[in-house]
mmCIF file of C-alpha atoms and ligand atoms in Angstrom:
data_model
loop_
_atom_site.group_PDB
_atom_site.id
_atom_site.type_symbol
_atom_site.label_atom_id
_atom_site.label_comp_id
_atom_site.label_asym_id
_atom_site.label_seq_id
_atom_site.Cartn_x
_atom_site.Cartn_y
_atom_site.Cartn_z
ATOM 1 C CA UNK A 107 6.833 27.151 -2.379
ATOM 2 C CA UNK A 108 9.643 26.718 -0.103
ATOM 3 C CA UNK A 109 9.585 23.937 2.342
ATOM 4 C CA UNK A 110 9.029 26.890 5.427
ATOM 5 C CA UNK A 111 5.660 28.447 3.265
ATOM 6 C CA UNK A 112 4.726 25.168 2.455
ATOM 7 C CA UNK A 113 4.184 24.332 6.549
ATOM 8 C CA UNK A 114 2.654 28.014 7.249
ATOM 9 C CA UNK A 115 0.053 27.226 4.959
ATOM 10 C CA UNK A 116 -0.299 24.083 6.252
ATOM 11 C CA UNK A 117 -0.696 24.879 9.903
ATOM 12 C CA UNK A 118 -3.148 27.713 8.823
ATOM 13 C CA UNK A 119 -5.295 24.625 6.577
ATOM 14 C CA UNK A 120 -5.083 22.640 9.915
ATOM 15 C CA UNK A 121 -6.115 25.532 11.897
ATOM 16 C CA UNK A 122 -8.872 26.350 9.016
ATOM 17 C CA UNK A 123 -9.862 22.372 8.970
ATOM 18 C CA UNK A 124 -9.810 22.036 12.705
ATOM 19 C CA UNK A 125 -12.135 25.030 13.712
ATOM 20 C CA UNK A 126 -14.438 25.593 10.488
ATOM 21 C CA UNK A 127 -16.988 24.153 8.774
ATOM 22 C CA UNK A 128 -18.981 21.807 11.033
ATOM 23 C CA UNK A 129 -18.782 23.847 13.765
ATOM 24 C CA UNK A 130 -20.932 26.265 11.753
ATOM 25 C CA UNK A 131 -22.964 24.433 9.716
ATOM 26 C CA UNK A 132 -20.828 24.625 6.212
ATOM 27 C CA UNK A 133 -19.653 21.751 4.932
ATOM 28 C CA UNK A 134 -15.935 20.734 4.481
ATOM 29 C CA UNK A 135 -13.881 19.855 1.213
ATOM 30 C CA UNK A 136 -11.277 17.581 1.504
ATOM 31 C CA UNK A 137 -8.810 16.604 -1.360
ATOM 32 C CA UNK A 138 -7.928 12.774 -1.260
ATOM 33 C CA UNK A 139 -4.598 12.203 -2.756
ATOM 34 C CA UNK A 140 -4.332 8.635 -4.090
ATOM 35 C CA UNK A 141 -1.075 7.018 -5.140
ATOM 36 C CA UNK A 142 -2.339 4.316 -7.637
ATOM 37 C CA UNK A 143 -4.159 4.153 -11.110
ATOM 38 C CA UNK A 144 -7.996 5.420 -11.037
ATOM 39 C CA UNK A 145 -8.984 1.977 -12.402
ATOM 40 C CA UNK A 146 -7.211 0.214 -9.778
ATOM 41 C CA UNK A 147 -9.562 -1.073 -6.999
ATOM 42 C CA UNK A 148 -7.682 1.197 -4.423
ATOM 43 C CA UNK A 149 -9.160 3.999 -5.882
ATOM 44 C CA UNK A 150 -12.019 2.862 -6.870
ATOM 45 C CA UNK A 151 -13.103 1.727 -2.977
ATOM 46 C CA UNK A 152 -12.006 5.351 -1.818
ATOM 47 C CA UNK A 153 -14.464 6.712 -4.554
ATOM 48 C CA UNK A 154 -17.057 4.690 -2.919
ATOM 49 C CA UNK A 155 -15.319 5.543 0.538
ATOM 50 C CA UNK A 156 -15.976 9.103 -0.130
ATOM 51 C CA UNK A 157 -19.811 8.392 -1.192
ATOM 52 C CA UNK A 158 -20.328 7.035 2.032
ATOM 53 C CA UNK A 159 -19.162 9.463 4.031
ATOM 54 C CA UNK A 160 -20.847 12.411 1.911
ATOM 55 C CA UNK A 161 -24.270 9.777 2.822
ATOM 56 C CA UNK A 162 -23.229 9.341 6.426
ATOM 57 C CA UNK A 163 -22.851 13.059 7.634
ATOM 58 C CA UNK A 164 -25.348 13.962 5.560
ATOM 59 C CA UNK A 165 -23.309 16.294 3.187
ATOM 60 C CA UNK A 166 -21.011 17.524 6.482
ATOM 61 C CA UNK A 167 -17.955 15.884 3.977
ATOM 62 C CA UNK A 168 -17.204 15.750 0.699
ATOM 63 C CA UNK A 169 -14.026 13.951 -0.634
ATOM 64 C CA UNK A 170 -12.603 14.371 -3.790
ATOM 65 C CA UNK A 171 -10.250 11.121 -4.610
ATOM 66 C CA UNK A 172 -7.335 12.315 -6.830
ATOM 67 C CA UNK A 173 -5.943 9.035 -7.959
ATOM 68 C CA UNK A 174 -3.217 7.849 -9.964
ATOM 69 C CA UNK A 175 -0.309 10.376 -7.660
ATOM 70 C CA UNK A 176 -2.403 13.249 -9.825
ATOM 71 C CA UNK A 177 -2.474 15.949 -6.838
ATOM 72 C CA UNK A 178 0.638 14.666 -4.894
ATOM 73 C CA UNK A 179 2.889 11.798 -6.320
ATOM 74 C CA UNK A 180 3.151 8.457 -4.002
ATOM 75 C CA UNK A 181 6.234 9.602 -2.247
ATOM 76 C CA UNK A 182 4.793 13.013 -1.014
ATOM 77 C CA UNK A 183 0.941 11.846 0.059
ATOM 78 C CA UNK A 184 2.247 11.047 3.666
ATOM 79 C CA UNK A 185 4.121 14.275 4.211
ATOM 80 C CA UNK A 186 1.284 16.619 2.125
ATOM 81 C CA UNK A 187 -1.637 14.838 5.002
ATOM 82 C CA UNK A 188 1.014 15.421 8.121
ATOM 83 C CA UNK A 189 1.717 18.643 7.168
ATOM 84 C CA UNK A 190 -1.675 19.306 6.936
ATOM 85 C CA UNK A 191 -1.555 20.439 3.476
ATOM 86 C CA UNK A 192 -4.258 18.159 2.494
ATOM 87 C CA UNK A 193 -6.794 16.619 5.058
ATOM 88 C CA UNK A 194 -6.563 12.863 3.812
ATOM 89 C CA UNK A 195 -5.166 10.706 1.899
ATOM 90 C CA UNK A 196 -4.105 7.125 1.123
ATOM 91 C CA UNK A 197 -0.823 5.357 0.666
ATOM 92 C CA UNK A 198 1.119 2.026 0.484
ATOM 93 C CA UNK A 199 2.032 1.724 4.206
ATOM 94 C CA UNK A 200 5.122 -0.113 4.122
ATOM 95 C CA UNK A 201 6.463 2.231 2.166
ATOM 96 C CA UNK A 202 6.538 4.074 5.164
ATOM 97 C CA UNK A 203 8.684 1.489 7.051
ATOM 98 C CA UNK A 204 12.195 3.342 6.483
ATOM 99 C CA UNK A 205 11.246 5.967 8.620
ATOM 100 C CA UNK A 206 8.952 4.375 11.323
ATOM 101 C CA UNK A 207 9.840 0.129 10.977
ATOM 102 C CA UNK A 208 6.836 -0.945 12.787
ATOM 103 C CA UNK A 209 4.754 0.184 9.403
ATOM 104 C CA UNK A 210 6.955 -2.729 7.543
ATOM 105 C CA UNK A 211 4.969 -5.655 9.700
ATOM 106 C CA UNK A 212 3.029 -6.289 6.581
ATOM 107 C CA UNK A 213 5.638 -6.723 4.073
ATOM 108 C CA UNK A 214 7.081 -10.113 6.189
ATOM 109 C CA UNK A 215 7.895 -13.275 4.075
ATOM 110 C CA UNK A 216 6.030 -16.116 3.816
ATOM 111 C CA UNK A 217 4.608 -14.915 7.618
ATOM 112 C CA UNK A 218 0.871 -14.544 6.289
ATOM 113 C CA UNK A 219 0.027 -15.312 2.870
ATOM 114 C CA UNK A 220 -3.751 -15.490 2.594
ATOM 115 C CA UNK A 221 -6.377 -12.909 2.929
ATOM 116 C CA UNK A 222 -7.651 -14.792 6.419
ATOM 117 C CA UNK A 223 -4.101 -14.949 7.698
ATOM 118 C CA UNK A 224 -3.184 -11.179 6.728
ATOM 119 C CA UNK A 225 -6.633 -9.834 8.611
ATOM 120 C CA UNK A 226 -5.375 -11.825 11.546
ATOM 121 C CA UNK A 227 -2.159 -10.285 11.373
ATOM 122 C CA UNK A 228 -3.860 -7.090 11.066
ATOM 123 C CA UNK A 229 -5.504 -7.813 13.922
ATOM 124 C CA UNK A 230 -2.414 -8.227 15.962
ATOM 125 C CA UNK A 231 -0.612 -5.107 13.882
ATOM 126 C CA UNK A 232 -3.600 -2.255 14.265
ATOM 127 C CA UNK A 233 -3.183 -0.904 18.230
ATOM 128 C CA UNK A 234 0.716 -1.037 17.777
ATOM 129 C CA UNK A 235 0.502 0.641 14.101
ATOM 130 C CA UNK A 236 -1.793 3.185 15.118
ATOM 131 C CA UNK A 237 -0.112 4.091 18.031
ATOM 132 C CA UNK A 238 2.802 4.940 15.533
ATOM 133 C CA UNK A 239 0.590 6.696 13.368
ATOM 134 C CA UNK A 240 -0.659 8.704 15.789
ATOM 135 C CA UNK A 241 3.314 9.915 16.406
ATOM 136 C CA UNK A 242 3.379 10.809 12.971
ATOM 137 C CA UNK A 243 0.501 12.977 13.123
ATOM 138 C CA UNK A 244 -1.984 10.546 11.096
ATOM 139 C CA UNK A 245 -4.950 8.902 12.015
ATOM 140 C CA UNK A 246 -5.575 5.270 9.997
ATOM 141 C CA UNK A 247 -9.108 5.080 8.838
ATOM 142 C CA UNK A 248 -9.033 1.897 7.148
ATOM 143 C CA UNK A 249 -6.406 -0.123 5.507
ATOM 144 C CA UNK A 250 -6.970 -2.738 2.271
ATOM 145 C CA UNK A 251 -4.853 -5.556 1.344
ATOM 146 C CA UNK A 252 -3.355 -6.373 -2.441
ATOM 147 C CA UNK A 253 -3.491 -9.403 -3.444
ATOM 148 C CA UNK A 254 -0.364 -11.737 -2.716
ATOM 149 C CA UNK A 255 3.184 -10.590 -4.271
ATOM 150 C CA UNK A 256 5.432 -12.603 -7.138
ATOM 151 C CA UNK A 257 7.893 -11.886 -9.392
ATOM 152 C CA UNK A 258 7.902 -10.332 -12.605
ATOM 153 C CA UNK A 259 10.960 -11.122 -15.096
ATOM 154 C CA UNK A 260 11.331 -10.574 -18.934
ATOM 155 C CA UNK A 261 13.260 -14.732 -18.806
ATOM 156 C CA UNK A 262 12.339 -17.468 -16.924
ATOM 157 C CA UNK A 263 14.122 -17.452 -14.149
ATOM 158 C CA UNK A 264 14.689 -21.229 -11.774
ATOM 159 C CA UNK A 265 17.242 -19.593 -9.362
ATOM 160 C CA UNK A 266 19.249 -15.870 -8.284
ATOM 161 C CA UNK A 267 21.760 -17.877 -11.140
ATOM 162 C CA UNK A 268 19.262 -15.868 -13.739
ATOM 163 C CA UNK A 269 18.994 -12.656 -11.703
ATOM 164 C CA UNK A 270 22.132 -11.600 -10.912
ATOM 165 C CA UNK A 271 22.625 -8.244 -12.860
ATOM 166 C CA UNK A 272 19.045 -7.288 -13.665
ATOM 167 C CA UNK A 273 17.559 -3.857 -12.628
ATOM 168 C CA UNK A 274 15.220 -4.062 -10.222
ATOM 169 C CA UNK A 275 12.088 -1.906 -9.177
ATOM 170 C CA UNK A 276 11.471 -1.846 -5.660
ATOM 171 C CA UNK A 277 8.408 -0.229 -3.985
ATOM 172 C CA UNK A 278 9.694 -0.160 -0.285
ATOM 173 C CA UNK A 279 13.016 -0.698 1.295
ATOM 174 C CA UNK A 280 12.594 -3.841 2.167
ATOM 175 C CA UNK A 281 12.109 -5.065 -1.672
ATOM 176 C CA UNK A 282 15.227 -3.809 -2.303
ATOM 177 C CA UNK A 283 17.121 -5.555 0.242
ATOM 178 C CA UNK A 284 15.330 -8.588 -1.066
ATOM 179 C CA UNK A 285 17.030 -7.774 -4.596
ATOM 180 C CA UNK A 286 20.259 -7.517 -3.595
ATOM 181 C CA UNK A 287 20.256 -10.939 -1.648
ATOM 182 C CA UNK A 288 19.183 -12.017 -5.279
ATOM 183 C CA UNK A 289 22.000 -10.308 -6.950
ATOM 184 C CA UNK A 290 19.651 -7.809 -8.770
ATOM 185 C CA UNK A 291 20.297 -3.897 -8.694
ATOM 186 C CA UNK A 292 17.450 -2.560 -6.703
ATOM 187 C CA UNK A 293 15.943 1.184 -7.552
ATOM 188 C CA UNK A 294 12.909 2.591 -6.098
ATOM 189 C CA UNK A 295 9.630 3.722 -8.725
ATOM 190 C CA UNK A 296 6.304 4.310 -7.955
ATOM 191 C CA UNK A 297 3.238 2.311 -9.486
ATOM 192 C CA UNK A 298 2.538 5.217 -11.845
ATOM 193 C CA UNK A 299 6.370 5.851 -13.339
ATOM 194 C CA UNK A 300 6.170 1.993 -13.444
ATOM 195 C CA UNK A 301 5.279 1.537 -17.233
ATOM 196 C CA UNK A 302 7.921 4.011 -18.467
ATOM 197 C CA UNK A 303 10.626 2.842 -15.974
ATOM 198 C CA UNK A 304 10.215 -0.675 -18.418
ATOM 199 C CA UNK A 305 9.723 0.857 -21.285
ATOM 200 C CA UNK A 306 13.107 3.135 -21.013
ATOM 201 C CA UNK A 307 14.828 0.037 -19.482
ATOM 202 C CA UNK A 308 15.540 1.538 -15.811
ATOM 203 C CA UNK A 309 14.398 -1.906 -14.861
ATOM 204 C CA UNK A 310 13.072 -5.208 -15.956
ATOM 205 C CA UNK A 311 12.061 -7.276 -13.371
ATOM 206 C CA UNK A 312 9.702 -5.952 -10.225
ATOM 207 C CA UNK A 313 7.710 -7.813 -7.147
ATOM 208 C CA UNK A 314 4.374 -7.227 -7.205
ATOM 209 C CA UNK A 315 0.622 -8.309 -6.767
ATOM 210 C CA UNK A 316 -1.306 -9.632 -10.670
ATOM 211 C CA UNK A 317 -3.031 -5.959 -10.231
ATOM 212 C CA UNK A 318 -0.110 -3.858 -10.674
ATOM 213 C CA UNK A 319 0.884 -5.613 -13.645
ATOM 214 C CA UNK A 320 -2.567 -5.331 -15.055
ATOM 215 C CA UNK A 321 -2.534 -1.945 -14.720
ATOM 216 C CA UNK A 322 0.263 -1.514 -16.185
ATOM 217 C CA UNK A 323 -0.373 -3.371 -19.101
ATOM 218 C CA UNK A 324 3.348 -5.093 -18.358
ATOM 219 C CA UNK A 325 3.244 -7.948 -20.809
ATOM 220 C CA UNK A 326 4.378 -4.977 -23.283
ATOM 221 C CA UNK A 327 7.304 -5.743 -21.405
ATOM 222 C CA UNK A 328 8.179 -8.593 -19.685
ATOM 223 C CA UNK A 329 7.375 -12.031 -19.913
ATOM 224 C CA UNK A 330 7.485 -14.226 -16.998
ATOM 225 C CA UNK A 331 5.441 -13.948 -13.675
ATOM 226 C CA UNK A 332 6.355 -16.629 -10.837
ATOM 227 C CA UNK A 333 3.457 -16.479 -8.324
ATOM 228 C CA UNK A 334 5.441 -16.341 -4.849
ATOM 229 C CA UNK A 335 2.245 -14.961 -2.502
ATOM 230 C CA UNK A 336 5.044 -13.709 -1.080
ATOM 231 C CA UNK A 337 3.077 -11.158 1.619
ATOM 232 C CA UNK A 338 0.019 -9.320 1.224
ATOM 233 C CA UNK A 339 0.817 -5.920 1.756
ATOM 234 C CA UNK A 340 -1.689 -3.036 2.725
ATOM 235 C CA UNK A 341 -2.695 0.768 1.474
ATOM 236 C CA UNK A 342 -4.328 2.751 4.029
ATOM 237 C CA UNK A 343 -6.081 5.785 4.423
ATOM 238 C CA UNK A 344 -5.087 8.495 6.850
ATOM 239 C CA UNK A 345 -6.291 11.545 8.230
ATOM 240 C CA UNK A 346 -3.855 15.013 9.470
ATOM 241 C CA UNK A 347 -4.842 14.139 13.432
ATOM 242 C CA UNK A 348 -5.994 17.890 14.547
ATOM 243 C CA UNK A 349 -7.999 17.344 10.926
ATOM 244 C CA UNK A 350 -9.657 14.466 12.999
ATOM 245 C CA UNK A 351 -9.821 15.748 15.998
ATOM 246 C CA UNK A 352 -11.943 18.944 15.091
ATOM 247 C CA UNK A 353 -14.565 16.918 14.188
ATOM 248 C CA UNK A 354 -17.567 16.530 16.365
ATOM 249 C CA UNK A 355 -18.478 12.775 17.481
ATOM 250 C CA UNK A 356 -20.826 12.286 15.794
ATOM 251 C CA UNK A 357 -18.886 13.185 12.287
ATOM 252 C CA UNK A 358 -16.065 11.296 13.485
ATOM 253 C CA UNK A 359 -18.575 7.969 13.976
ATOM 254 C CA UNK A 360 -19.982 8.416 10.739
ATOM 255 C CA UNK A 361 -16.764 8.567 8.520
ATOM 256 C CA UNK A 362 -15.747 6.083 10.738
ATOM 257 C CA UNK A 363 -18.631 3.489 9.865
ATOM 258 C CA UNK A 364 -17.796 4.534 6.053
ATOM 259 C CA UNK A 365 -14.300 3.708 6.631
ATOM 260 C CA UNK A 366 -15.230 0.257 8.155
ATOM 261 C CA UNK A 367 -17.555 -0.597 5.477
ATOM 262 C CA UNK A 368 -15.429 0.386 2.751
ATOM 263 C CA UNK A 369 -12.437 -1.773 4.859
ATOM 264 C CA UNK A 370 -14.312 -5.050 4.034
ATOM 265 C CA UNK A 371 -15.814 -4.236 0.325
ATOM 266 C CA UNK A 372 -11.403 -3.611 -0.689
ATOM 267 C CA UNK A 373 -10.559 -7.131 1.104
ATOM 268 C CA UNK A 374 -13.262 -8.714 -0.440
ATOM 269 C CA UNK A 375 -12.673 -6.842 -3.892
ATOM 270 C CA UNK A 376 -8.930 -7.317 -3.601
ATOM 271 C CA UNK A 377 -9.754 -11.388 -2.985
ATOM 272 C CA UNK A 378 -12.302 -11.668 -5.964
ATOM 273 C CA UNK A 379 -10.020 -10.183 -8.490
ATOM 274 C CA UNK A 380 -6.561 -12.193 -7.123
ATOM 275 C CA UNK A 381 -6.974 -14.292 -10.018
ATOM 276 C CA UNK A 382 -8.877 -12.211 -12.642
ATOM 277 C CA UNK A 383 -5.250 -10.211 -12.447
ATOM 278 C CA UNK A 384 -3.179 -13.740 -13.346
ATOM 279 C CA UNK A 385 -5.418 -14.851 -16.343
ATOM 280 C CA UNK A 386 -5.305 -11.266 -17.889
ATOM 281 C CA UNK A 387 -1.282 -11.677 -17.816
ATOM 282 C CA UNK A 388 -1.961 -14.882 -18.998
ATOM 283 C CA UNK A 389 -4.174 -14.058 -21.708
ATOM 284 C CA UNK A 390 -1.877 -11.124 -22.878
ATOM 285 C CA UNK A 391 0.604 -13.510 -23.406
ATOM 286 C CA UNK A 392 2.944 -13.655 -20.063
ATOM 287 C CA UNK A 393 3.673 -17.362 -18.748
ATOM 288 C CA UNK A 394 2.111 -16.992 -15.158
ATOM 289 C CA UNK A 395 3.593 -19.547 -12.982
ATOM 290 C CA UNK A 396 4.464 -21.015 -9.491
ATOM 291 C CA UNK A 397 8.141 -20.346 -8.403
ATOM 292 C CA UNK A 398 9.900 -23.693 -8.867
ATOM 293 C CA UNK A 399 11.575 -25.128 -5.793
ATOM 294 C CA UNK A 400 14.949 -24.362 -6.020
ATOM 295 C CA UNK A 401 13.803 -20.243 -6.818
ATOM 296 C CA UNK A 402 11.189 -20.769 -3.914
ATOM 297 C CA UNK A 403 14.021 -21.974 -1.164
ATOM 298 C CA UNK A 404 16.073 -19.378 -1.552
ATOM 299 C CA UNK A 405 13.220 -16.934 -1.159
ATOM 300 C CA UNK A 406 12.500 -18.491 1.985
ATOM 301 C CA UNK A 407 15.587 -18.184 3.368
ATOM 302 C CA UNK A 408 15.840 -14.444 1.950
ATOM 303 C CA UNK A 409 12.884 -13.983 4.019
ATOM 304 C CA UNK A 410 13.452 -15.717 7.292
ATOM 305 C CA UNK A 411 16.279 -13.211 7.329
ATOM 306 C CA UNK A 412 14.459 -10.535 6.210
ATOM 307 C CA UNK A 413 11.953 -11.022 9.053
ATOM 308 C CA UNK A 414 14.798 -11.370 11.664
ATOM 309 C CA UNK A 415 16.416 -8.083 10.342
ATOM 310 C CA UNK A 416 12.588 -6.446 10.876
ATOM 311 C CA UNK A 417 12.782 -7.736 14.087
ATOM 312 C CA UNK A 418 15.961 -6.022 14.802
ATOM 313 C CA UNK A 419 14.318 -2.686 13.516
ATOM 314 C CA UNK A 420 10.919 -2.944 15.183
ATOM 315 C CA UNK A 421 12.065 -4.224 18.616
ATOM 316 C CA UNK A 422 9.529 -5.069 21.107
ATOM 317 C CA UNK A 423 6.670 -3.965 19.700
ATOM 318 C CA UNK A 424 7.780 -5.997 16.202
ATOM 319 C CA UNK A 425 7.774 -9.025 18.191
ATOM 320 C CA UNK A 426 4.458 -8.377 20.259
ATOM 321 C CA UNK A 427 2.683 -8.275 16.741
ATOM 322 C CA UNK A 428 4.342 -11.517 15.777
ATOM 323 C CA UNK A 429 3.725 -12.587 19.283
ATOM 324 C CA UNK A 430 -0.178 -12.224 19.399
ATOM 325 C CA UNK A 431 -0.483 -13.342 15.396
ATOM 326 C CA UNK A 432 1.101 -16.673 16.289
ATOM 327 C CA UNK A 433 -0.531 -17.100 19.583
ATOM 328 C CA UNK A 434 -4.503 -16.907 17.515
HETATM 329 N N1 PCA B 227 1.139 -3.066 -6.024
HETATM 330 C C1 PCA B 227 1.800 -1.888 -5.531
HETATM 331 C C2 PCA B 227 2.174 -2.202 -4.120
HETATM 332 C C3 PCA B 227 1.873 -3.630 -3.911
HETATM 333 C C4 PCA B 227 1.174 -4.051 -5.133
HETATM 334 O O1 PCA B 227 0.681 -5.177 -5.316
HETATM 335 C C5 PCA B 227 3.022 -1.536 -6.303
HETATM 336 O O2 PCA B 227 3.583 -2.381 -6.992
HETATM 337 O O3 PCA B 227 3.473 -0.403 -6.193
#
């Protein structure tokens, strides 16, 4: 399809989607595209995400979850849901930072780097973020944490001495600027190409929470993980806004309550399984490790200047969020 059919059909789905089903009595289908494995916890809370809303509107919904990038790949979920080419969907947010900054406020260094601190700075985030969202079409109906990012490396690395050189995947812009300032050559793979991107030698070193590498099964690999906690970044599920706002109230309430529920179950999951993630590296034979201090400094100050750069980016509303986080 050519980019013009693709956005006929989509305003005709939209139209279809906005008008139809509850209105008389049939029930809607909506395709979830998820970007990351079907065993991943992401996906797993949207299957139960999608159970609860099929409960809560009494059969009015019913979601499909598509995981692992199966329906659209990672890079095209945002775009397929605006478009209105599929109703929902989920998606790492930061990823969406190069073309609306303010969705980068979770990928910060060292600005919250436990679960407690990241809800608070979600707290400060959401009205700003959604206001963005809402600019882009989308409507956020929850958003779940990973667990806290680190380095993976196939040496042992004590300083940007050992990185200089090495290929780098990135997931977000931001990760690659953070490669370069370490020397490393930064290209951009989703979660799902991530296994074959080692394997083929595109790149040998990533950041990323203990859960990607698990899923991954990286220690066929690499070698080395240096827990860094670096940020806690978020996925979050999003709905076409004319998708949302053709349902009646009382639809929109119920998926809503799903959406809440299912918002703490992921944190909680996401905290419970922090460390299952770093003793199956372990156990598969990667060293799993703190950065040492000298690896750790320069991250810092790689990430105060990251942070001031985001800042620049965000403006106002960038500095509001950090504003009100601090201020609680
Ligand atoms: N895993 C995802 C995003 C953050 C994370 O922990 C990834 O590496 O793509």
């Amino acid at each position: 399809m050519t980019d013009l059919t693709k956005l006929a059909c989509a305003a005709v789905t939209g139209a279809l989607i906005a008008t139809g089903a509850i209105a008389d009595g049939h029930a809607q289908s909506w395709d979830m595209p998820m970007a990351y494995a079907a065993t991943n916890f992401h996906s797993e809370q949207g299957v139960i995400f999608a159970d609860k809303v099929r409960e809560y509107t009494d059969g009015a919904i019913d979601i499909t979850v598509h995981p692992g990038g199966s329906l659209f790949g990672g890079g095209d979920i945002k775009r397929a849901i605006q478009t209105g080419q599929v109703p929902i969907g989920e998606r790492f947010m930061s990823a969406h930072a190069n073309e609306a900054p303010l969705l980068g406020w979770d990928n910060l260094p060292f600005i919250a780097t436990s679960y407690d601190d990241n809800a608070k700075l979600w707290e400060a985030a959401r009205d700003t973020v959604n206001a963005q969202l809402a600019d882009l079409n989308l409507v956020a109906l929850y958003t779940c944490p990973w667990p806290g990012q680190g380095f993976y490396f196939a040496k042992e690395v004590a300083s940007s001495a050992d990185t200089q050189g090495v290929k780098f995947r990135s997931y977000n812009s931001a990760t690659a600027t953070f490669a370069e300032e370490l020397g490393m050559i930064p290209v951009q793979i989703e979660a799902a190409e991530l296994s074959q991107a080692l394997a083929t030698g595109v790149a040998s070193a990533f950041i990323s929470s203990g859960s990607t590498g698990y899923d991954r099964k990286v220690w066929e690999h690499l070698t080395h993980y240096y827990k860094v906690n670096a940020w806690l970044p978020r996925n979050y599920v999003m709905v076409n806004s004319q998708t949302w706002d053709g349902l009646d109230a009382d639809i929109q309430a119920a998926v809503q309550r799903a959406a809440d529920e299912t918002a703490a179950s992921c944190a909680a999951k996401s905290a419970e399984l922090a460390d299952f993630y770093f003793d199956e590296l372990a156990k598969n034979g990667m060293t799993v490790q703190d950065a040492g201090p000298e690896f750790l400094a320069e991250l810092e100050a790689i990430g105060a200047k990251m942070t001031a750069e985001w800042l620049e980016t965000a403006g106002p509303d960038g500095q509001a969020i950090l504003d009100a986080y601090n201020a609680n």
